């Protein structure tokens, strides 16, 4: 087996996970803002699950479905009050599959 066949790309690995959406109860919320800070804007590139997007208005939006709970946005944006971050309720959120 060639080395390429042994290793999958990150995107292929992410598809192995399962995510249970807690409808109407997002575990991450962005505070209303006119213009995002550098950190919040950076999340549109840093979030490994692609949860953050920049709207045409220039504001940053989040769709927390698929969040890997890596904590990157929590470290960069929670202390400044730009986001509120909680773990999903029990039974909801990411279910990692290994192998
Ligand atoms: Fe993205 Fe990680 Fe923040 Fe979840 S915790 S929204 S995966 S940066």
mmCIF file of C-alpha atoms and ligand atoms in Angstrom:
data_model
loop_
_atom_site.group_PDB
_atom_site.id
_atom_site.type_symbol
_atom_site.label_atom_id
_atom_site.label_comp_id
_atom_site.label_asym_id
_atom_site.label_seq_id
_atom_site.Cartn_x
_atom_site.Cartn_y
_atom_site.Cartn_z
ATOM 1 C CA UNK A 1 0.000 0.000 0.000
ATOM 2 C CA UNK A 2 1.433 3.384 -1.018
ATOM 3 C CA UNK A 3 1.901 6.098 1.559
ATOM 4 C CA UNK A 4 -0.826 8.227 -0.098
ATOM 5 C CA UNK A 5 -3.357 5.457 0.502
ATOM 6 C CA UNK A 6 -2.450 5.236 4.183
ATOM 7 C CA UNK A 7 -3.054 8.884 5.004
ATOM 8 C CA UNK A 8 -6.288 10.766 4.435
ATOM 9 C CA UNK A 9 -6.723 14.492 4.023
ATOM 10 C CA UNK A 10 -8.216 16.462 6.906
ATOM 11 C CA UNK A 11 -11.441 17.001 4.959
ATOM 12 C CA UNK A 12 -11.822 13.254 4.489
ATOM 13 C CA UNK A 13 -11.231 12.671 8.199
ATOM 14 C CA UNK A 14 -13.845 15.268 9.164
ATOM 15 C CA UNK A 15 -16.487 13.379 7.214
ATOM 16 C CA UNK A 16 -15.962 10.433 9.543
ATOM 17 C CA UNK A 17 -17.287 12.431 12.482
ATOM 18 C CA UNK A 18 -20.959 12.667 13.325
ATOM 19 C CA UNK A 19 -22.674 15.754 14.646
ATOM 20 C CA UNK A 20 -25.982 15.928 16.450
ATOM 21 C CA UNK A 21 -27.515 19.382 16.062
ATOM 22 C CA UNK A 22 -29.258 20.862 19.088
ATOM 23 C CA UNK A 23 -31.790 22.839 17.065
ATOM 24 C CA UNK A 24 -32.319 26.367 18.303
ATOM 25 C CA UNK A 25 -29.626 26.014 21.006
ATOM 26 C CA UNK A 26 -26.305 27.050 19.425
ATOM 27 C CA UNK A 27 -23.491 26.540 21.903
ATOM 28 C CA UNK A 28 -21.446 29.415 20.474
ATOM 29 C CA UNK A 29 -22.861 32.872 19.884
ATOM 30 C CA UNK A 30 -21.276 36.022 18.487
ATOM 31 C CA UNK A 31 -22.046 39.317 20.202
ATOM 32 C CA UNK A 32 -23.606 41.973 17.964
ATOM 33 C CA UNK A 33 -20.873 44.039 16.339
ATOM 34 C CA UNK A 34 -20.471 46.702 13.652
ATOM 35 C CA UNK A 35 -16.976 45.696 12.634
ATOM 36 C CA UNK A 36 -15.241 42.502 13.758
ATOM 37 C CA UNK A 37 -11.952 42.596 15.630
ATOM 38 C CA UNK A 38 -8.884 41.085 13.997
ATOM 39 C CA UNK A 39 -9.260 37.978 16.140
ATOM 40 C CA UNK A 40 -12.899 37.466 15.257
ATOM 41 C CA UNK A 41 -12.224 38.031 11.573
ATOM 42 C CA UNK A 42 -9.305 35.612 11.751
ATOM 43 C CA UNK A 43 -11.705 32.886 12.847
ATOM 44 C CA UNK A 44 -13.067 32.815 9.286
ATOM 45 C CA UNK A 45 -9.699 31.286 8.358
ATOM 46 C CA UNK A 46 -8.699 29.505 11.558
ATOM 47 C CA UNK A 47 -11.739 27.453 12.503
ATOM 48 C CA UNK A 48 -10.946 23.913 11.350
ATOM 49 C CA UNK A 49 -14.633 23.171 10.853
ATOM 50 C CA UNK A 50 -15.354 26.310 8.833
ATOM 51 C CA UNK A 51 -18.035 27.490 11.249
ATOM 52 C CA UNK A 52 -17.193 31.191 10.894
ATOM 53 C CA UNK A 53 -17.953 33.179 7.762
ATOM 54 C CA UNK A 54 -17.716 36.832 6.814
ATOM 55 C CA UNK A 55 -21.011 38.245 5.583
ATOM 56 C CA UNK A 56 -21.216 40.769 2.760
ATOM 57 C CA UNK A 57 -21.870 43.393 5.435
ATOM 58 C CA UNK A 58 -18.404 42.696 6.828
ATOM 59 C CA UNK A 59 -19.766 41.199 10.034
ATOM 60 C CA UNK A 60 -18.740 37.735 11.122
ATOM 61 C CA UNK A 61 -21.376 35.046 11.453
ATOM 62 C CA UNK A 62 -21.264 31.578 12.930
ATOM 63 C CA UNK A 63 -23.050 28.332 12.222
ATOM 64 C CA UNK A 64 -21.844 26.157 15.075
ATOM 65 C CA UNK A 65 -23.097 22.923 13.493
ATOM 66 C CA UNK A 66 -20.044 20.764 12.917
ATOM 67 C CA UNK A 67 -17.965 22.505 15.599
ATOM 68 C CA UNK A 68 -15.110 20.239 16.691
ATOM 69 C CA UNK A 69 -14.905 21.842 20.157
ATOM 70 C CA UNK A 70 -11.232 22.558 19.570
ATOM 71 C CA UNK A 71 -11.448 25.766 21.600
ATOM 72 C CA UNK A 72 -9.525 28.009 19.203
ATOM 73 C CA UNK A 73 -12.265 30.618 19.003
ATOM 74 C CA UNK A 74 -12.772 30.384 22.741
ATOM 75 C CA UNK A 75 -9.129 31.266 23.368
ATOM 76 C CA UNK A 76 -9.094 34.129 20.866
ATOM 77 C CA UNK A 77 -12.516 35.708 21.308
ATOM 78 C CA UNK A 78 -14.262 34.718 24.529
ATOM 79 C CA UNK A 79 -12.258 36.816 26.973
ATOM 80 C CA UNK A 80 -12.874 39.925 24.891
ATOM 81 C CA UNK A 81 -16.613 39.288 25.049
ATOM 82 C CA UNK A 82 -16.965 38.842 21.322
ATOM 83 C CA UNK A 83 -18.362 35.367 21.662
ATOM 84 C CA UNK A 84 -19.992 33.252 24.316
ATOM 85 C CA UNK A 85 -18.833 29.658 24.281
ATOM 86 C CA UNK A 86 -20.323 26.666 26.041
ATOM 87 C CA UNK A 87 -20.105 22.972 25.450
ATOM 88 C CA UNK A 88 -23.189 21.559 23.731
ATOM 89 C CA UNK A 89 -25.808 20.016 25.986
ATOM 90 C CA UNK A 90 -25.278 16.381 26.850
ATOM 91 C CA UNK A 91 -25.843 14.074 23.909
ATOM 92 C CA UNK A 92 -25.466 16.854 21.331
ATOM 93 C CA UNK A 93 -22.505 18.094 19.357
ATOM 94 C CA UNK A 94 -19.571 16.299 17.868
ATOM 95 C CA UNK A 95 -19.126 12.557 18.023
ATOM 96 C CA UNK A 96 -15.580 11.685 17.077
ATOM 97 C CA UNK A 97 -14.915 8.439 15.303
ATOM 98 C CA UNK A 98 -11.441 7.026 15.407
ATOM 99 C CA UNK A 99 -9.871 4.737 12.885
HETATM 100 FE FE1 LIG B 1 -14.393 26.228 15.150
HETATM 101 FE FE2 LIG B 1 -12.967 25.166 17.145
HETATM 102 FE FE3 LIG B 1 -14.473 27.343 17.574
HETATM 103 FE FE4 LIG B 1 -15.634 24.987 17.168
HETATM 104 S S1 LIG B 1 -14.324 25.543 18.920
HETATM 105 S S2 LIG B 1 -16.254 26.925 16.230
HETATM 106 S S3 LIG B 1 -14.242 24.053 15.680
HETATM 107 S S4 LIG B 1 -12.680 27.201 16.243
#
